[in-house]
Structures are given as structure tokens and as C-alpha cells.
């Protein structure tokens, strides 16, 4: 710049006066307004060449209003003509009094040209204006632009939101820029719910604004992909060339592994702006996923052509790779971004997450703390720092193969069982797949579901997840009584991910990773994993299978939780089909190819056959499996409007015509139970079991029939039904607990042991089950197991700790006199007159040689005195 700010201001004042004189004598204000609105409409609808021509024509004809020049620069930048945009900015700053909007646009234009020094100068000028001009004297748009600039300068976001954006909206409820800025701020701080509220409100005023629709789509990206797509469609309907919307669409397509579609979306962006940095960044992602390093370098160079130190480029590449679970590569890109700008917080918090998922915890937690210190409003960083504080409550169990972190109480109760199960999984699965792990695997169990979500996703949520594996780090929810699930199956599933992700260097699609893990659950225990169900049968026969070539998309856009579970089941079924049809070695070969960067569909083709043929054969395989489910069952269901389950007469007529109707028998049984007609309910429930004995999902006939028998006092029949359920289900917690209860009452100790162990695989923190197991093992002469049961029970604060300590002392007496003495003393501390405890203590002391010389008669007299005083 060749003149000082003061010189510019004085000169521009004269120019402005001159321009106003021309304006009043030549231009009609109404025609002028129509022209500028027409040009803005051209820009909004993606006709950037036309908006540029309109603005230039107006300027050439003498229009001096700043809006025309701002529109010129925005149009040039939309077309990727960044150098020309910077030149126009230079001219504007020489010839016009700079407004805050002009200066913020100048900062962006200089940035996109890599002119960092000039960009910083613009921020300095804005800051000086901010310190000398009161916000209430600014236009709403200028106040918003000032707020955006202050955010770049590091001003507290809450102040910017309240003092600039919200004030602008208060003064002008139709201030478009304020809605966009407030929504963008909420997105930047990961407050997606607030962002959605802002954009929803804006769309009530700007219904056809593609920027608002795109903002709303961003707010839905992490929570509702269907809503996101709807918003993107709305944006692209108004502006088919809207670069941010097309880029977000491409990102979604990459998530769905629709790489060709993503490339086409990005090509649409580059056809308008050949140097759009984000588009080239995602092009680099596609090249990285295709294992084409030369193309990666070319795309990255194009992304950095004008702004060679733009940290967003490497940040976007790395973030997307990390979303593909390629954390090592993602972390490397974040480090490149931070070399360009060490204070670029999006890269720093992403690097923190990558490192935590790679098990490099010290640096990961340090980076999260740094981001939280610099930006207390970054929700992801705040959540991580808050979670890190809770790690003090964890206990760490270490071995050569595992680092297990658990709640201290849970670690004492069943930590050894977790370690044992993981060792078994490692020995079995690593040998099966021919893998040797380089180091220990970290496993973290969280009693608080939201803590699990923060550690796993960075945000609360994720209610449907039991566990997640990142490679050599597993996070999981602790077992919960209100949500019965077999924790052993969960950990087996997650450790299988450790194996397959390591084999492929994290280069595998989600569907295959999940499919193998569910498949291996079933190989370990046929009661684990997922099996064909009535809902899955209906979905398969209704043509709802996702083609194998795009199966990962089923995990991204499930319309219901059932559809997400179906994606897991279908994936496992594909794996079963591949192994049955082509052999287990073919599956291993596919994994090896993936690790070398081969595309999944190409790998399947190489080791199984053409993808189209595989898809056709698999569909036939799945349909046959669906048709073979409970072949005696009549699966037909009436239309909802045709029969009401509450109408006994119409339901009976349907049953008369369809006596084996699964739907009608269920409805009849539930109706009878609701009316407490217990005897009548037995018949449909028994028939359901006979027709489909494998059905053990929630609300199955076994559970309902057992409830009937219990209500009628028919304990023998109840136990018979529950025993059958227990042999078929891996998570029937209530059935297991009831069987241990009755077994203990009847002293049927083998039954107690069998079902008690099953119960602890669902929920290991119930003291009564440990008590019954201790009694059962003791009665069966299994002293070591009894000792373990009683020891676990003590951590759970039993109602009668005296009895537990006494039993432990009695069992430990021949093995460990010191430990036995300790437990009997603890029993006597709580019950000083406990006669059997005194007798046992005297026996332990006598056997250890520490009892003073005393005749047997003296000891007996001493105990008799104690008895008489009780």
C-alpha cells in the first residue's frame, strides 16, 4: 500500500462526495436497487460469471456504491480467480474509504493468495476501527463482519456472539449475515443443536437461501444424514453450483465409500472454481484411499496453489482419513497442518483425538488441554479434559499383552475375568488369522455411558454402541443391569476388530470389519452375535438388502435402529457366505490385499469372483436363509387397518384361517396376559415355542410363559421353561438369576453354578449371585472357586459381611492361615459375640502355634461363658 490510512481516508472523503454528486444527477435509486438485487440473485443461484459481469458493468457505468465492488470480489473468488480478487481489493483500498466488510473480505482475499502479511494488516486496521467506533453506530452487517474478524484475532466467542451477532439480530431481525455467522460459530464449537436452531430460524426468513440450507446440512452431518441430504438438495436446487454444498455431499459420499460419486461432485466444484482448496483436499483423500501417492501429491499441490500455507488443506485430508480409521496417516497430516500454523486449533484437537485413538496418550491429553486452554468454548476439548480428570478413579491392570482401565470397584469384582477373556481372544483370533501384534492393546471400560461417548466420539451420544475399536485401543461400556448384553461377546467382538484392523493397517470398509467380528462371535459361541429374526426375514424378502459393493452406506443412513442392526447382520451374513463358498483362506487373502491398498471390491473380485455375480449369489444365499427360518410358521400379516389386535373377534377369525400365524399368536398371548387370563395364555405361548423354538429376542414366548407359570405358582414348569431359554440365549439375565435363586433354595448346586456363571457374563456386579455361587462351589467342594466368589462379594458390600468373612476364613484355613485369621477377625470386629467365629479363630491360632498353652477344657469353658452372655 502506497499511502497511510489517514491519507486514504481524506482522499476517499473527497471521492465519495464527488461520487454522490454523480449519483444524484445520473442514477435513479430505484433502478439502482433493482440492478444490485438482480446481481445478488445471480450470485445466490450460482451464476457467478453473470454476477461478475453485472457488477463490472455497473461500476463501468459509474456506480460507486461499495456493494458492487464487494460483489465483484466475491464473484472472482467463487470462480477461483483469487489473484484478480486481490488486485481488485488493492484498487478498492486505494480508492475508497474502507468499511469493515471491505476489510474482512480483503483479509480473506489476501489469505487465499498466500499474502499473509497483507491479511494481518487488514486485521490490524479492523482492530483499530473496533477500538474507536462504537458498535451501536455500525450497520448490522458491519457489526457482524467485525465480530467475525475479532474471532480470527482470538476474542472470546461468547462476547462476539452476544455483543455483535445477537445485537445485530436484535437491531435487525432480517440481518442475513448475523444468522450465517452465529450458525457458523456454533458449528465451529461443535454445538450442532444450537447451529440447527439458528439455521432453522434463518430459513423462516430466507427460505431459498442456499447458504442457510448448507449450514443446516452441516448441523445434521453427525446426527441425521437423511436430514442432511434433504438440506443439501434444497441448497443445490437453488444453486446447483454451490461449492460448500457439493463438497459436503462429496464428503458424505466418501463416507459411504461411493468414491466415483464423490469424484463427480468434486468435479462439479472444480468446473466452476479450478482451484477450490477444499475440493482438491478431498480429491487428495480419494487418491489416498486409492493408494495413489503421486495423485495425492498433485491434488494437495493444487489445493495449496494460491495459499501455500493453508492449514485447512492438510487438516481436511487428515480428518477424513481418521474418519476412515486411518489414524496414523491422519495424525501425520495434522502435524503438517500445524507446521503451517502452530495455533490452528482444529488440527490440534484432531491430532489429540488421533493420538488418543492410537494409544499415544500423553501427547494426546496434553494437546487436548492446550486447546481447552486457548479456546474454553471448544466443546470437544472441554469434554476430553473433563474426562481425563475422571481417569483418577480408574484402576489399571497391566500385562505384556493388555493395558486394561476400569472403575476401581469393577476391576476388583471382575477385572481378572476381563483379562482372561481378552487373553483367550488374542490366543484364538491371532492364531486363526496369522497375526502377531507389536505391542499391548489398551482396553477401557466406562461405567458412565456419556464418558464412553466422549472418549470414543469426542461428544456425548452414541447410545446404541456397546464398544468401539480403533486398532490397538478398545473403548466399551461396562455391563449395565438395565441393558442386558453379554460383555464377553462384546469384548470378543471388539478384539476381533483389533486383529482385522491390524491386518489391513486400518484400510478396510466398515461393513467387512463389523461382519467379521459378528461372524467370529458366532464361531466362538453360537448364542453370541446376531441370528436371523422375523424382522430380518421380512426385510430380506422385501428386497431391503444393501448391495455388497455399497454395504458400508447401510451404516451411515439407517432410517431406524433396526436398520442399523440389520446392517451388522447382513455384513456377517456376507462373511459367512464368502467363507462357506470360497473358504476361509479367501477371506484372509482379501484382508491381506486391503492392507496393501487394494480396493475392497477389487479384492473380492480377485479372490471370490466378479462383484455382480457375488451380489447375485449372496442375495440368493440370504433369501434362502430367510425362507428357511421356522418353516412351520405362517409369516403372513394382515394390513394394519384390517385387524386390530385389541379386537378379540377379528383376531380369532384370523387365527382360524392362519392357525400357525406368528403375528396372531403373539397378539393373542399378549392380549390374554393383559387381561390376566393366565391359563388361556399358555396355549398360544406353548404353540409359539413349538413353532419357533429358536426365537429368544426380547418379549419371547419363553419369558412370557415363565411369567405365567410363576404367577400361578407352578414353579416346576417355570424352571423347565427358563432352563430351555437359558440354553438358547446368551443374555437372558433375568432367567439366569431366577434359576440361581430356585437352585439355591433347593440346593441344586450344579444348576446354580451353570446359571450363575451365565448371569455374570451379562451383569457381574450383583452380590446375590456371587453369594449363591460361593455357596454352590463350597457345597460341591470347589474351594478355590468358592473363595473367589466370596472375595468378589465382599467388594459389593453384602448384607451379611460377617457370614462371608467367616466362610472365607474357613475355606482359607488349610491354605493361608494368615489370610484366614484376617477374615475371622474382621467377622468378629462386626460381631464380637459370634461364637463360631471365636471357635474358628482359636483353631487357627492353635494350628499356627500362636495360641498360649491352654487345655482343651479351658477353651471350651471360655466359649461356654461367651454363649451364656449372648
CSV table of N, CA and C in Angstrom, one decimal, residues 391-536:
chain,number,residue,atom,x,y,z
A,391,UNK,N,-10.1,-40.1,35.1
A,391,UNK,CA,-9.2,-41.3,35.0
A,391,UNK,C,-8.6,-41.6,36.3
A,392,UNK,N,-8.6,-40.6,37.2
A,392,UNK,CA,-8.0,-40.9,38.6
A,392,UNK,C,-8.9,-42.0,39.3
A,393,UNK,N,-10.1,-42.1,38.9
A,393,UNK,CA,-11.0,-43.1,39.5
A,393,UNK,C,-10.8,-44.5,38.9
A,394,UNK,N,-10.0,-44.6,37.9
A,394,UNK,CA,-9.8,-45.9,37.2
A,394,UNK,C,-8.7,-46.7,37.9
A,395,UNK,N,-8.7,-48.0,37.7
A,395,UNK,CA,-7.7,-48.9,38.1
A,395,UNK,C,-7.1,-49.5,36.9
A,396,UNK,N,-5.8,-49.6,36.8
A,396,UNK,CA,-5.1,-50.1,35.6
A,396,UNK,C,-4.6,-51.5,35.9
A,397,UNK,N,-5.0,-52.5,35.0
A,397,UNK,CA,-4.5,-53.8,35.1
A,397,UNK,C,-3.6,-54.0,33.9
A,398,UNK,N,-2.3,-54.4,34.1
A,398,UNK,CA,-1.3,-54.4,33.1
A,398,UNK,C,-0.8,-55.9,32.9
A,399,UNK,N,-0.5,-56.2,31.7
A,399,UNK,CA,0.2,-57.4,31.4
A,399,UNK,C,1.0,-57.1,30.1
A,400,UNK,N,1.7,-58.1,29.6
A,400,UNK,CA,2.5,-57.9,28.4
A,400,UNK,C,1.6,-57.6,27.2
A,401,UNK,N,0.4,-58.1,27.2
A,401,UNK,CA,-0.5,-58.0,26.1
A,401,UNK,C,-1.5,-57.0,26.2
A,402,UNK,N,-1.9,-56.6,27.4
A,402,UNK,CA,-3.0,-55.7,27.6
A,402,UNK,C,-2.8,-54.6,28.7
A,403,UNK,N,-3.4,-53.4,28.4
A,403,UNK,CA,-3.5,-52.4,29.4
A,403,UNK,C,-5.0,-52.2,29.6
A,404,UNK,N,-5.5,-52.6,30.7
A,404,UNK,CA,-7.0,-52.5,31.0
A,404,UNK,C,-7.3,-51.5,32.0
A,405,UNK,N,-8.1,-50.5,31.7
A,405,UNK,CA,-8.5,-49.5,32.6
A,405,UNK,C,-10.0,-49.7,32.9
A,406,UNK,N,-10.3,-49.7,34.2
A,406,UNK,CA,-11.7,-49.9,34.7
A,406,UNK,C,-11.9,-49.1,35.9
A,407,UNK,N,-13.2,-49.0,36.2
A,407,UNK,CA,-13.6,-48.5,37.5
A,407,UNK,C,-13.0,-49.3,38.6
A,408,UNK,N,-12.5,-48.7,39.7
A,408,UNK,CA,-11.8,-49.5,40.7
A,408,UNK,C,-12.6,-50.6,41.3
A,409,UNK,N,-13.9,-50.4,41.6
A,409,UNK,CA,-14.7,-51.4,42.1
A,409,UNK,C,-14.9,-52.5,41.1
A,410,UNK,N,-15.2,-52.2,39.9
A,410,UNK,CA,-15.4,-53.2,38.9
A,410,UNK,C,-14.2,-54.0,38.6
A,411,UNK,N,-13.0,-53.4,38.7
A,411,UNK,CA,-11.7,-54.1,38.5
A,411,UNK,C,-11.6,-55.1,39.6
A,412,UNK,N,-11.9,-54.8,40.8
A,412,UNK,CA,-11.8,-55.8,41.9
A,412,UNK,C,-12.8,-57.0,41.7
A,413,UNK,N,-14.0,-56.7,41.2
A,413,UNK,CA,-15.0,-57.7,41.1
A,413,UNK,C,-14.8,-58.6,39.9
A,414,UNK,N,-14.5,-58.0,38.7
A,414,UNK,CA,-14.4,-58.9,37.6
A,414,UNK,C,-13.3,-58.5,36.6
A,415,UNK,N,-12.3,-57.7,37.1
A,415,UNK,CA,-11.2,-57.4,36.2
A,415,UNK,C,-10.4,-58.5,35.7
A,416,UNK,N,-10.2,-59.5,36.6
A,416,UNK,CA,-9.4,-60.7,36.2
A,416,UNK,C,-10.2,-61.5,35.1
A,417,UNK,N,-11.5,-61.5,35.2
A,417,UNK,CA,-12.3,-62.2,34.1
A,417,UNK,C,-12.1,-61.5,32.8
A,418,UNK,N,-12.1,-60.1,32.8
A,418,UNK,CA,-11.9,-59.3,31.6
A,418,UNK,C,-10.5,-59.7,31.0
A,419,UNK,N,-9.5,-59.7,31.8
A,419,UNK,CA,-8.1,-60.0,31.4
A,419,UNK,C,-8.1,-61.5,30.8
A,420,UNK,N,-8.7,-62.4,31.5
A,420,UNK,CA,-8.7,-63.8,31.0
A,420,UNK,C,-9.4,-63.9,29.6
A,421,UNK,N,-10.6,-63.2,29.5
A,421,UNK,CA,-11.3,-63.3,28.2
A,421,UNK,C,-10.5,-62.7,27.1
A,422,UNK,N,-9.8,-61.6,27.3
A,422,UNK,CA,-9.0,-61.0,26.3
A,422,UNK,C,-7.8,-61.8,25.9
A,423,UNK,N,-7.2,-62.5,26.9
A,423,UNK,CA,-6.1,-63.4,26.6
A,423,UNK,C,-6.6,-64.5,25.7
A,424,UNK,N,-7.8,-65.1,26.0
A,424,UNK,CA,-8.3,-66.1,25.2
A,424,UNK,C,-8.6,-65.6,23.7
A,425,UNK,N,-9.2,-64.4,23.6
A,425,UNK,CA,-9.5,-63.9,22.3
A,425,UNK,C,-8.2,-63.7,21.5
A,426,UNK,N,-7.1,-63.2,22.2
A,426,UNK,CA,-5.9,-63.0,21.5
A,426,UNK,C,-5.3,-64.3,21.0
A,427,UNK,N,-5.3,-65.3,21.9
A,427,UNK,CA,-4.7,-66.6,21.5
A,427,UNK,C,-5.5,-67.2,20.4
A,428,UNK,N,-6.8,-67.1,20.4
A,428,UNK,CA,-7.6,-67.8,19.4
A,428,UNK,C,-7.6,-67.0,18.1
A,429,UNK,N,-7.8,-65.7,18.1
A,429,UNK,CA,-8.0,-65.0,16.9
A,429,UNK,C,-6.7,-64.7,16.2
A,430,UNK,N,-5.7,-64.3,16.9
A,430,UNK,CA,-4.4,-64.0,16.3
A,430,UNK,C,-3.8,-65.3,15.6
A,431,UNK,N,-4.0,-66.4,16.2
A,431,UNK,CA,-3.5,-67.7,15.6
A,431,UNK,C,-4.4,-68.0,14.4
A,432,UNK,N,-5.7,-67.8,14.4
A,432,UNK,CA,-6.5,-68.1,13.3
A,432,UNK,C,-6.2,-67.2,12.1
A,433,UNK,N,-6.0,-65.9,12.3
A,433,UNK,CA,-5.7,-65.0,11.2
A,433,UNK,C,-4.2,-64.8,10.9
A,434,UNK,N,-3.4,-65.5,11.7
A,434,UNK,CA,-1.9,-65.4,11.4
A,434,UNK,C,-1.3,-64.0,11.7
A,435,UNK,N,-1.7,-63.4,12.8
A,435,UNK,CA,-1.3,-62.1,13.1
A,435,UNK,C,-0.5,-62.1,14.4
A,436,UNK,N,0.6,-61.3,14.4
A,436,UNK,CA,1.4,-61.1,15.6
A,436,UNK,C,1.3,-59.6,15.9
A,437,UNK,N,0.8,-59.3,17.1
A,437,UNK,CA,0.7,-57.9,17.5
A,437,UNK,C,2.0,-57.4,18.0
A,438,UNK,N,2.3,-56.1,17.7
A,438,UNK,CA,3.6,-55.5,18.0
A,438,UNK,C,3.7,-55.1,19.5
A,439,UNK,N,2.6,-54.7,20.1
A,439,UNK,CA,2.6,-54.2,21.4
A,439,UNK,C,1.3,-54.5,22.1
A,440,UNK,N,1.1,-54.0,23.4
A,440,UNK,CA,-0.1,-54.2,24.1
A,440,UNK,C,-1.3,-53.5,23.5
A,441,UNK,N,-2.5,-54.0,23.8
A,441,UNK,CA,-3.7,-53.4,23.4
A,441,UNK,C,-4.3,-52.8,24.6
A,442,UNK,N,-4.8,-51.5,24.4
A,442,UNK,CA,-5.4,-50.8,25.5
A,442,UNK,C,-6.9,-51.0,25.5
A,443,UNK,N,-7.5,-51.4,26.6
A,443,UNK,CA,-9.0,-51.6,26.7
A,443,UNK,C,-9.5,-50.7,27.9
A,444,UNK,N,-10.5,-49.9,27.6
A,444,UNK,CA,-11.0,-49.0,28.6
A,444,UNK,C,-12.5,-49.3,28.8
A,445,UNK,N,-13.0,-49.5,30.0
A,445,UNK,CA,-14.4,-49.8,30.3
A,445,UNK,C,-14.9,-48.6,31.1
A,446,UNK,N,-16.1,-48.1,30.7
A,446,UNK,CA,-16.6,-46.9,31.3
A,446,UNK,C,-18.0,-47.3,32.0
A,447,UNK,N,-18.1,-46.9,33.2
A,447,UNK,CA,-19.4,-47.1,33.9
A,447,UNK,C,-20.4,-46.1,33.5
A,448,UNK,N,-20.0,-44.9,33.0
A,448,UNK,CA,-20.8,-43.9,32.6
A,448,UNK,C,-20.9,-43.8,31.1
A,449,UNK,N,-22.1,-44.0,30.5
A,449,UNK,CA,-22.2,-44.1,29.0
A,449,UNK,C,-21.7,-42.8,28.4
A,450,UNK,N,-21.9,-41.7,28.9
A,450,UNK,CA,-21.5,-40.4,28.3
A,450,UNK,C,-20.0,-40.3,28.3
A,451,UNK,N,-19.3,-40.8,29.4
A,451,UNK,CA,-17.9,-40.8,29.4
A,451,UNK,C,-17.3,-41.7,28.3
A,452,UNK,N,-18.0,-42.8,28.1
A,452,UNK,CA,-17.6,-43.7,26.9
A,452,UNK,C,-17.7,-42.9,25.6
A,453,UNK,N,-18.8,-42.2,25.5
A,453,UNK,CA,-19.1,-41.5,24.2
A,453,UNK,C,-18.0,-40.4,24.0
A,454,UNK,N,-17.7,-39.6,25.1
A,454,UNK,CA,-16.7,-38.6,24.9
A,454,UNK,C,-15.3,-39.2,24.5
A,455,UNK,N,-14.9,-40.3,25.2
A,455,UNK,CA,-13.7,-40.9,24.9
A,455,UNK,C,-13.7,-41.5,23.5
A,456,UNK,N,-14.8,-41.9,23.0
A,456,UNK,CA,-14.9,-42.6,21.7
A,456,UNK,C,-15.1,-41.6,20.6
A,457,UNK,N,-16.1,-40.7,20.8
A,457,UNK,CA,-16.5,-39.8,19.7
A,457,UNK,C,-16.2,-38.4,19.9
A,458,UNK,N,-15.7,-38.0,21.1
A,458,UNK,CA,-15.4,-36.6,21.5
A,458,UNK,C,-16.7,-35.9,22.0
A,459,UNK,N,-17.8,-36.5,21.8
A,459,UNK,CA,-19.1,-35.8,22.2
A,459,UNK,C,-20.0,-36.8,22.9
A,460,UNK,N,-20.9,-36.3,23.8
A,460,UNK,CA,-21.9,-37.2,24.4
A,460,UNK,C,-22.8,-37.8,23.2
A,461,UNK,N,-23.4,-38.9,23.5
A,461,UNK,CA,-24.3,-39.6,22.5
A,461,UNK,C,-23.9,-41.0,22.4
A,462,UNK,N,-24.1,-41.6,21.2
A,462,UNK,CA,-23.7,-42.9,20.9
A,462,UNK,C,-24.4,-44.0,21.8
A,463,UNK,N,-25.7,-43.8,22.1
A,463,UNK,CA,-26.4,-44.7,23.0
A,463,UNK,C,-26.4,-46.1,22.5
A,464,UNK,N,-26.4,-46.3,21.2
A,464,UNK,CA,-26.5,-47.6,20.6
A,464,UNK,C,-25.3,-48.5,20.6
A,465,UNK,N,-24.1,-47.9,21.0
A,465,UNK,CA,-22.9,-48.6,20.9
A,465,UNK,C,-22.5,-49.3,22.3
A,466,UNK,N,-22.1,-50.5,22.2
A,466,UNK,CA,-21.6,-51.2,23.3
A,466,UNK,C,-20.1,-51.0,23.4
A,467,UNK,N,-19.4,-51.0,22.3
A,467,UNK,CA,-17.9,-50.9,22.3
A,467,UNK,C,-17.5,-50.4,20.9
A,468,UNK,N,-16.2,-49.9,20.9
A,468,UNK,CA,-15.6,-49.4,19.7
A,468,UNK,C,-14.2,-49.8,19.7
A,469,UNK,N,-13.6,-50.1,18.6
A,469,UNK,CA,-12.2,-50.4,18.5
A,469,UNK,C,-11.6,-49.5,17.4
A,470,UNK,N,-10.4,-48.9,17.8
A,470,UNK,CA,-9.7,-48.0,16.8
A,470,UNK,C,-8.5,-48.7,16.2
A,471,UNK,N,-8.2,-49.9,16.6
A,471,UNK,CA,-7.0,-50.6,16.1
A,471,UNK,C,-6.3,-51.3,17.3
A,472,UNK,N,-5.6,-50.5,18.1
A,472,UNK,CA,-5.0,-51.1,19.3
A,472,UNK,C,-5.6,-50.5,20.5
A,473,UNK,N,-6.7,-49.8,20.4
A,473,UNK,CA,-7.4,-49.2,21.5
A,473,UNK,C,-8.8,-49.6,21.4
A,474,UNK,N,-9.4,-50.2,22.5
A,474,UNK,CA,-10.8,-50.5,22.6
A,474,UNK,C,-11.4,-49.7,23.7
A,475,UNK,N,-12.6,-49.1,23.4
A,475,UNK,CA,-13.4,-48.5,24.4
A,475,UNK,C,-14.7,-49.2,24.5
A,476,UNK,N,-15.3,-49.4,25.7
A,476,UNK,CA,-16.5,-50.1,25.8
A,476,UNK,C,-17.3,-49.6,27.0
A,477,UNK,N,-18.6,-49.8,27.0
A,477,UNK,CA,-19.4,-49.6,28.2
A,477,UNK,C,-19.3,-50.7,29.1
A,478,UNK,N,-19.3,-50.4,30.4
A,478,UNK,CA,-19.4,-51.5,31.4
A,478,UNK,C,-20.8,-52.1,31.3
A,479,UNK,N,-20.9,-53.4,31.8
A,479,UNK,CA,-22.2,-54.0,31.8
A,479,UNK,C,-23.2,-53.2,32.6
A,480,UNK,N,-24.4,-53.2,32.1
A,480,UNK,CA,-25.5,-52.4,32.9
A,480,UNK,C,-26.7,-53.3,33.0
A,481,UNK,N,-27.2,-53.4,34.2
A,481,UNK,CA,-28.3,-54.3,34.5
A,481,UNK,C,-29.6,-53.9,33.7
A,482,UNK,N,-29.7,-52.6,33.4
A,482,UNK,CA,-30.9,-52.1,32.7
A,482,UNK,C,-30.8,-52.4,31.2
A,483,UNK,N,-29.6,-52.8,30.8
A,483,UNK,CA,-29.4,-53.0,29.3
A,483,UNK,C,-28.6,-54.3,29.2
A,484,UNK,N,-29.3,-55.5,29.3
A,484,UNK,CA,-28.6,-56.7,29.3
A,484,UNK,C,-27.9,-57.0,28.0
A,485,UNK,N,-26.7,-57.3,28.1
A,485,UNK,CA,-25.9,-57.7,26.9
A,485,UNK,C,-24.7,-58.4,27.4
A,486,UNK,N,-24.3,-59.4,26.7
A,486,UNK,CA,-23.2,-60.3,27.2
A,486,UNK,C,-21.8,-59.5,26.9
A,487,UNK,N,-21.2,-59.1,28.0
A,487,UNK,CA,-20.0,-58.3,27.9
A,487,UNK,C,-18.8,-59.2,27.3
A,488,UNK,N,-18.9,-60.4,27.5
A,488,UNK,CA,-17.8,-61.3,27.0
A,488,UNK,C,-17.9,-61.3,25.5
A,489,UNK,N,-19.1,-61.4,24.9
A,489,UNK,CA,-19.3,-61.3,23.5
A,489,UNK,C,-18.9,-60.0,22.9
A,490,UNK,N,-19.2,-58.9,23.7
A,490,UNK,CA,-18.8,-57.6,23.2
A,490,UNK,C,-17.3,-57.5,23.1
A,491,UNK,N,-16.5,-57.9,24.1
A,491,UNK,CA,-15.1,-57.8,24.1
A,491,UNK,C,-14.5,-58.7,23.0
A,492,UNK,N,-15.1,-59.9,22.8
A,492,UNK,CA,-14.6,-60.8,21.8
A,492,UNK,C,-14.8,-60.1,20.4
A,493,UNK,N,-15.9,-59.5,20.2
A,493,UNK,CA,-16.2,-58.8,19.0
A,493,UNK,C,-15.2,-57.7,18.8
A,494,UNK,N,-14.9,-56.9,19.8
A,494,UNK,CA,-14.0,-55.7,19.7
A,494,UNK,C,-12.6,-56.2,19.5
A,495,UNK,N,-12.2,-57.3,20.1
A,495,UNK,CA,-10.8,-57.7,19.9
A,495,UNK,C,-10.6,-58.3,18.5
A,496,UNK,N,-11.7,-58.8,17.9
A,496,UNK,CA,-11.6,-59.3,16.5
A,496,UNK,C,-11.3,-58.1,15.6
A,497,UNK,N,-11.9,-56.9,16.0
A,497,UNK,CA,-11.5,-55.7,15.2
A,497,UNK,C,-10.0,-55.4,15.3
A,498,UNK,N,-9.5,-55.6,16.5
A,498,UNK,CA,-8.0,-55.4,16.7
A,498,UNK,C,-7.3,-56.2,15.6
A,499,UNK,N,-7.7,-57.4,15.5
A,499,UNK,CA,-7.0,-58.3,14.5
A,499,UNK,C,-7.2,-57.9,13.1
A,500,UNK,N,-8.4,-57.6,12.7
A,500,UNK,CA,-8.6,-57.3,11.3
A,500,UNK,C,-8.1,-55.9,10.9
A,501,UNK,N,-8.2,-55.0,11.8
A,501,UNK,CA,-7.7,-53.6,11.6
A,501,UNK,C,-6.2,-53.6,11.5
A,502,UNK,N,-5.5,-54.4,12.3
A,502,UNK,CA,-4.1,-54.5,12.2
A,502,UNK,C,-3.7,-55.2,10.9
A,503,UNK,N,-4.4,-56.3,10.6
A,503,UNK,CA,-4.0,-57.0,9.3
A,503,UNK,C,-4.1,-56.1,8.1
A,504,UNK,N,-5.1,-55.2,8.1
A,504,UNK,CA,-5.3,-54.3,6.9
A,504,UNK,C,-4.7,-53.0,7.1
A,505,UNK,N,-4.0,-52.7,8.2
A,505,UNK,CA,-3.5,-51.4,8.5
A,505,UNK,C,-4.6,-50.3,8.5
A,506,UNK,N,-5.7,-50.8,9.1
A,506,UNK,CA,-6.9,-49.9,9.2
A,506,UNK,C,-7.5,-49.5,7.8
A,507,UNK,N,-7.2,-50.3,6.8
A,507,UNK,CA,-7.7,-49.9,5.4
A,507,UNK,C,-8.8,-50.9,5.0
A,508,UNK,N,-9.8,-51.0,5.8
A,508,UNK,CA,-10.9,-51.9,5.4
A,508,UNK,C,-12.2,-51.2,5.6
A,509,UNK,N,-13.2,-51.5,4.8
A,509,UNK,CA,-14.5,-50.9,5.0
A,509,UNK,C,-15.2,-51.3,6.2
A,510,UNK,N,-16.1,-50.5,6.7
A,510,UNK,CA,-16.7,-50.8,8.0
A,510,UNK,C,-17.5,-52.1,7.9
A,511,UNK,N,-18.2,-52.3,6.8
A,511,UNK,CA,-19.1,-53.5,6.8
A,511,UNK,C,-18.3,-54.7,6.9
A,512,UNK,N,-17.1,-54.8,6.3
A,512,UNK,CA,-16.3,-56.0,6.4
A,512,UNK,C,-15.8,-56.2,7.8
A,513,UNK,N,-15.3,-55.1,8.4
A,513,UNK,CA,-14.8,-55.2,9.8
A,513,UNK,C,-15.9,-55.7,10.8
A,514,UNK,N,-17.1,-55.1,10.7
A,514,UNK,CA,-18.2,-55.5,11.5
A,514,UNK,C,-18.7,-56.9,11.2
A,515,UNK,N,-18.7,-57.2,9.9
A,515,UNK,CA,-19.2,-58.5,9.6
A,515,UNK,C,-18.3,-59.6,10.1
A,516,UNK,N,-17.0,-59.4,10.0
A,516,UNK,CA,-16.1,-60.5,10.5
A,516,UNK,C,-16.2,-60.6,12.0
A,517,UNK,N,-16.4,-59.5,12.7
A,517,UNK,CA,-16.5,-59.5,14.2
A,517,UNK,C,-17.7,-60.2,14.6
A,518,UNK,N,-18.9,-60.0,14.0
A,518,UNK,CA,-20.1,-60.7,14.3
A,518,UNK,C,-20.0,-62.2,14.0
A,519,UNK,N,-19.4,-62.4,12.8
A,519,UNK,CA,-19.1,-63.8,12.4
A,519,UNK,C,-18.3,-64.6,13.4
A,520,UNK,N,-17.2,-63.9,13.9
A,520,UNK,CA,-16.4,-64.6,14.9
A,520,UNK,C,-17.0,-64.7,16.2
A,521,UNK,N,-18.0,-63.9,16.6
A,521,UNK,CA,-18.7,-64.1,17.8
A,521,UNK,C,-19.5,-65.4,17.7
A,522,UNK,N,-20.1,-65.6,16.6
A,522,UNK,CA,-20.9,-66.9,16.4
A,522,UNK,C,-20.0,-68.1,16.3
A,523,UNK,N,-18.8,-67.9,15.8
A,523,UNK,CA,-17.9,-69.1,15.8
A,523,UNK,C,-17.4,-69.4,17.2
A,524,UNK,N,-17.3,-68.4,18.0
A,524,UNK,CA,-16.9,-68.7,19.4
A,524,UNK,C,-18.0,-69.3,20.2
A,525,UNK,N,-19.2,-68.8,20.0
A,525,UNK,CA,-20.4,-69.2,20.8
A,525,UNK,C,-21.6,-69.0,20.0
A,526,UNK,N,-22.3,-70.1,19.5
A,526,UNK,CA,-23.5,-69.9,18.6
A,526,UNK,C,-24.6,-69.0,19.3
A,527,UNK,N,-24.5,-68.8,20.6
A,527,UNK,CA,-25.5,-68.0,21.2
A,527,UNK,C,-25.2,-66.5,21.2
A,528,UNK,N,-23.9,-66.2,20.8
A,528,UNK,CA,-23.5,-64.8,20.7
A,528,UNK,C,-23.9,-64.3,19.3
A,529,UNK,N,-23.5,-63.0,19.0
A,529,UNK,CA,-23.7,-62.5,17.7
A,529,UNK,C,-25.2,-62.3,17.4
A,530,UNK,N,-25.4,-62.2,16.0
A,530,UNK,CA,-26.8,-62.0,15.6
A,530,UNK,C,-27.2,-63.2,14.7
A,531,UNK,N,-28.5,-63.4,14.8
A,531,UNK,CA,-29.1,-64.5,14.1
A,531,UNK,C,-30.3,-64.0,13.3
A,532,UNK,N,-30.8,-64.8,12.3
A,532,UNK,CA,-31.9,-64.5,11.6
A,532,UNK,C,-33.1,-64.3,12.5
A,533,UNK,N,-33.9,-63.3,12.2
A,533,UNK,CA,-35.1,-62.9,13.1
A,533,UNK,C,-36.3,-62.7,12.2
A,534,UNK,N,-37.5,-62.6,12.7
A,534,UNK,CA,-38.6,-62.3,11.9
A,534,UNK,C,-38.5,-61.0,11.1
A,535,UNK,N,-37.9,-60.0,11.8
A,535,UNK,CA,-37.8,-58.7,11.2
A,535,UNK,C,-36.8,-58.8,10.0
A,536,UNK,N,-35.6,-59.5,10.3
A,536,UNK,CA,-34.6,-59.6,9.2
A,536,UNK,C,-35.2,-60.4,8.0
